PDB file of C-alpha atoms in Angstrom:
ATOM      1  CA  UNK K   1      -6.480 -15.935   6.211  1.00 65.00           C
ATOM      2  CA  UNK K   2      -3.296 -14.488   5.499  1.00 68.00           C
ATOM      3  CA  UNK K   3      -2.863 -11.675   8.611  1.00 84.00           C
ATOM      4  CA  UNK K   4      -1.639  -8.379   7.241  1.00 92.00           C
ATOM      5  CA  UNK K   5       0.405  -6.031   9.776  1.00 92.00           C
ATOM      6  CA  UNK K   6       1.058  -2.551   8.925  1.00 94.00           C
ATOM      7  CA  UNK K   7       2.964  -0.030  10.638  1.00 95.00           C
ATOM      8  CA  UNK K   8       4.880   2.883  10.275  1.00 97.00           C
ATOM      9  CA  UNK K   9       2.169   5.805  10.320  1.00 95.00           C
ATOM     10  CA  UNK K  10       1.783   8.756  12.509  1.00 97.00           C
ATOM     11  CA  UNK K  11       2.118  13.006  12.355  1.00 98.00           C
ATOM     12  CA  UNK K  12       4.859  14.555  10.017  1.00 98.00           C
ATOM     13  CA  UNK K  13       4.596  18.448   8.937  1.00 98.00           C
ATOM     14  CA  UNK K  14       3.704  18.887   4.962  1.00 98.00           C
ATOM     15  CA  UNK K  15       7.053  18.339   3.139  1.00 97.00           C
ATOM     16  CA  UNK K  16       8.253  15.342   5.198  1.00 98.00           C
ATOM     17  CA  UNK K  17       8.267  12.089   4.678  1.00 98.00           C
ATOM     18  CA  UNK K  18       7.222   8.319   6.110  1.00 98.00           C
ATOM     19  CA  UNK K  19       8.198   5.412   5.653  1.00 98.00           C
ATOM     20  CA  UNK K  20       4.807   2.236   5.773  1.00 98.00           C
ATOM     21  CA  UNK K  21       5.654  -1.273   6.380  1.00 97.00           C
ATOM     22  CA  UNK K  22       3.190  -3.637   5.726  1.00 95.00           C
ATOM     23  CA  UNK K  23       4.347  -7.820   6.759  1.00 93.00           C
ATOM     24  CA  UNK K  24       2.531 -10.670   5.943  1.00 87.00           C
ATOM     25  CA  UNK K  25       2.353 -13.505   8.944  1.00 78.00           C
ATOM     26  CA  UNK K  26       1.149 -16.656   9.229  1.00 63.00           C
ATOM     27  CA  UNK K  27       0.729 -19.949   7.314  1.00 56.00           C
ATOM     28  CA  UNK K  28       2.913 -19.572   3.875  1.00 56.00           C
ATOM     29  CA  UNK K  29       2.283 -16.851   1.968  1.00 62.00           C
ATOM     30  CA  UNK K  30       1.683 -16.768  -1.685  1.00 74.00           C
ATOM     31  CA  UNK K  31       0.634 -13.221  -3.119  1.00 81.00           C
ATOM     32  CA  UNK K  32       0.291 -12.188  -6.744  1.00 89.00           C
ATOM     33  CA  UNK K  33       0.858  -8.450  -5.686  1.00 92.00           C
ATOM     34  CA  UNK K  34       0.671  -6.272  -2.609  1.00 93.00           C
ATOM     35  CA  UNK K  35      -1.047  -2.601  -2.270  1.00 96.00           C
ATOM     36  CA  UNK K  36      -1.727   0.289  -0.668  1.00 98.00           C
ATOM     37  CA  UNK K  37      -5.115   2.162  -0.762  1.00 98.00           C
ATOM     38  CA  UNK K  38      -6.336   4.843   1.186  1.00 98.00           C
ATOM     39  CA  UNK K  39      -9.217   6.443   2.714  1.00 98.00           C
ATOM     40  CA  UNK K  40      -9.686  10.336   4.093  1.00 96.00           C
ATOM     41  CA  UNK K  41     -12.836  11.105   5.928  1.00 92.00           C
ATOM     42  CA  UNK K  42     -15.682  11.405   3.752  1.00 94.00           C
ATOM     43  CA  UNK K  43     -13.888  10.311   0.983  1.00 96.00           C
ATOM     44  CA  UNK K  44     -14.076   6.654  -1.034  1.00 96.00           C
ATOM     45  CA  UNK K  45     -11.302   4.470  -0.627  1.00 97.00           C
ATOM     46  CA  UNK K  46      -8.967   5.223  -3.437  1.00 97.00           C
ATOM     47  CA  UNK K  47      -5.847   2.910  -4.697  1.00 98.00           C
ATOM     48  CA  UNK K  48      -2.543   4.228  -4.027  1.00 98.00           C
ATOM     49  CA  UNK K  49       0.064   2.055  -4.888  1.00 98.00           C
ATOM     50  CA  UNK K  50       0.584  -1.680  -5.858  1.00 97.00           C
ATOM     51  CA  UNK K  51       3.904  -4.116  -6.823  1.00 96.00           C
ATOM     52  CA  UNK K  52       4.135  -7.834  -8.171  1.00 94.00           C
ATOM     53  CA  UNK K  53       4.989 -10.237  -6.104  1.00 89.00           C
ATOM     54  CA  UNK K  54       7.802 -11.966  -8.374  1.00 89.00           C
ATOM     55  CA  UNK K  55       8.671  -9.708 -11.241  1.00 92.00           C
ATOM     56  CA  UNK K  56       8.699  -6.560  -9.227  1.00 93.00           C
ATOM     57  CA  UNK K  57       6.435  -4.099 -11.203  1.00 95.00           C
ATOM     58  CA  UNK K  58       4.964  -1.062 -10.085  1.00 97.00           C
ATOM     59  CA  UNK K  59       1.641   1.047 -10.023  1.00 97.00           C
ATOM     60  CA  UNK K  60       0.843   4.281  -8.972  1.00 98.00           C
ATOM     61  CA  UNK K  61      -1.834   6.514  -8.392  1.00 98.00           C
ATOM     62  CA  UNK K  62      -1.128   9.926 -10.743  1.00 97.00           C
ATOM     63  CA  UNK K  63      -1.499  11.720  -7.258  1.00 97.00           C
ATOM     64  CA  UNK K  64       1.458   9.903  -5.545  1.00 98.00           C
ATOM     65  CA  UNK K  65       4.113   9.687  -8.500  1.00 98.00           C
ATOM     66  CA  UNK K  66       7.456  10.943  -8.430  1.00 97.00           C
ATOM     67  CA  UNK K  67       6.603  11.102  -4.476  1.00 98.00           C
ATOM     68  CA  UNK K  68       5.994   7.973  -3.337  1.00 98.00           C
ATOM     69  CA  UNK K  69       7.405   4.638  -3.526  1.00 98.00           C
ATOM     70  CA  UNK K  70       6.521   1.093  -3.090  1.00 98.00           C
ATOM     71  CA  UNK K  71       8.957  -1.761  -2.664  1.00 97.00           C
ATOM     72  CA  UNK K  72       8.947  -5.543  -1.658  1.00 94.00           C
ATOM     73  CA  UNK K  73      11.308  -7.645   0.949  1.00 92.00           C
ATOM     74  CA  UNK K  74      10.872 -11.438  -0.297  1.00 87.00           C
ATOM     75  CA  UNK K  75      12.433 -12.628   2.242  1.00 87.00           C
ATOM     76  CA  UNK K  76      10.585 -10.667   5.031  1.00 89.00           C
ATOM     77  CA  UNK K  77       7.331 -11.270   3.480  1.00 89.00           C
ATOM     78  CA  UNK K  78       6.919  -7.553   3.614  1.00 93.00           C
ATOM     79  CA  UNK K  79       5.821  -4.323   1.392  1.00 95.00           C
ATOM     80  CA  UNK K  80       7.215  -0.926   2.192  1.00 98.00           C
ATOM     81  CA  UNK K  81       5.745   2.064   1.082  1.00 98.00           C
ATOM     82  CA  UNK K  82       8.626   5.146   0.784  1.00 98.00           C
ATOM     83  CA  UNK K  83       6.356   8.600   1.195  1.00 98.00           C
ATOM     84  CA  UNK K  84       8.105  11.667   0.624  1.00 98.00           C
ATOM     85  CA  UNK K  85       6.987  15.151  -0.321  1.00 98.00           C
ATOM     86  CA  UNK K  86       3.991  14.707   2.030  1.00 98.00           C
ATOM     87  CA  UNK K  87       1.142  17.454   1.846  1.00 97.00           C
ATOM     88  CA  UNK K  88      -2.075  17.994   3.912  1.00 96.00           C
ATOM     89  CA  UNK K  89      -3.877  15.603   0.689  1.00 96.00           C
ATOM     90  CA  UNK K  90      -2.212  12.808   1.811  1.00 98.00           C
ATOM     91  CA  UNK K  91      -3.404  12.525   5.060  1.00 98.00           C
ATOM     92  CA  UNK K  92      -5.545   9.278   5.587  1.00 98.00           C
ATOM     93  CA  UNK K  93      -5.763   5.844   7.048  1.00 98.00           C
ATOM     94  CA  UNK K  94      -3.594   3.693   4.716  1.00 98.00           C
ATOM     95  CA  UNK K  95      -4.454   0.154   4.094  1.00 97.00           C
ATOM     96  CA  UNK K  96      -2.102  -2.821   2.799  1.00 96.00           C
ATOM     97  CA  UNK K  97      -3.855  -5.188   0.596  1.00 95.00           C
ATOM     98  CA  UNK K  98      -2.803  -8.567  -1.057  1.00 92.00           C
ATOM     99  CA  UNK K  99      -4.002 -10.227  -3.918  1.00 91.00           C
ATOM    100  CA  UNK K 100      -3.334 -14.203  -4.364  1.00 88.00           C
ATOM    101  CA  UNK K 101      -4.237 -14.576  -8.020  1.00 87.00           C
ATOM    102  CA  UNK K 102      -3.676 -12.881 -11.182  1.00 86.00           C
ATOM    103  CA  UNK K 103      -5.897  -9.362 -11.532  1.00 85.00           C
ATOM    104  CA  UNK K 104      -7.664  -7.766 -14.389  1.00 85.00           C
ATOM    105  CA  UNK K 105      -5.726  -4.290 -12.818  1.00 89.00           C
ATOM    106  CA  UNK K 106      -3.639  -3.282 -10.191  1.00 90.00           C
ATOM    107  CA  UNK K 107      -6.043   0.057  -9.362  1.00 93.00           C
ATOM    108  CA  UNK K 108      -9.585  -2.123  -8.185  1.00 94.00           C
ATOM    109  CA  UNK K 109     -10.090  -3.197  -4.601  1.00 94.00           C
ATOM    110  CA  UNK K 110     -12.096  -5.416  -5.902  1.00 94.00           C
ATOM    111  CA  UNK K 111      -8.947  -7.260  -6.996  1.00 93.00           C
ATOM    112  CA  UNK K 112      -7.548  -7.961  -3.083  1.00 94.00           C
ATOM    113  CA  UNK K 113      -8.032 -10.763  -1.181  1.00 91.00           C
ATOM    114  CA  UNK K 114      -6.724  -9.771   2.123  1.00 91.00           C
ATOM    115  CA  UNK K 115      -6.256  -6.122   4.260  1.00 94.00           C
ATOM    116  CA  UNK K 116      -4.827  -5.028   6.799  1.00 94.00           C
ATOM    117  CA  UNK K 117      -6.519  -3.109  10.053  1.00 94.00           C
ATOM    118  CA  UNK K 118      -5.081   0.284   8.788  1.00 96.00           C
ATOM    119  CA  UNK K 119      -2.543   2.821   9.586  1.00 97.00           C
ATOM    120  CA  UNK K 120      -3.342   6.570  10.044  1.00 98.00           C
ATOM    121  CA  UNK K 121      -1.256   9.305   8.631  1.00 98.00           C
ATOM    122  CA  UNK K 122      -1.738  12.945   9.129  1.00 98.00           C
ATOM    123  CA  UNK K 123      -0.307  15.466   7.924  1.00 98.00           C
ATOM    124  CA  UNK K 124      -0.253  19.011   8.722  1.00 96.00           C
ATOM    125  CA  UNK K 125       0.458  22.143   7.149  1.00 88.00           C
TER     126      UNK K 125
END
């Protein structure tokens, strides 16, 4: 098991912004890539965000570009995920994921090993 810890979530007023941290703990960790999905009430849980491990590429959801952004601390063992221009559609519990092995695409849960217990974020107009 490779523990997942995010933080960082909470109310902000449509047109601000958050900042989601998201640190791997634990025995040595080896991830592929790192994630963010999300899930609003009544709603499937839907990919957000995503960045390799060593080279540093980036995915994101057409709903989030140009708004958010994801980034990786080596070091820290720890994902970050830079939310700005926040509006009322954004609000849900976000979820870190890692992968440990190569995936067929960066947008599947299906592709994600481990998760974390979730962070809400709410946003109101």
């Amino acid at each position: 098991q490779v523990p997942l810890v995010e933080s960082g979530g909470g109310l902000v007023q449509a047109g601000g912004s958050l900042r989601l941290s998201c640190a791997a703990s634990g025995r040595t960790f080896s991830a592929y890539a790192m994630g963010w999905f999300r899930q609003a009430p009544g709603k499937e849980r839907e990919f957000v965000a995503a960045i390799t491990w060593r080279r540093g590429s980036t995915y994101y959801a057409d709903s989030v570009k140009g708004r958010f952004t994801i980034s990786r601390d080596s070091a820290k063992n720890t994902v970050y995920l830079q939310m700005n221009s926040l509006n009322a559609e954004d609000t849900a519990v976000y979820y870190c994921a890692a992968a440990t092995t190569d995936w067929a695409t960066a947008f599947s849960a299906n592709e994600y090993d481990y998760w974390g217990q979730g962070t809400q974020v709410t946003v109101s107009s």
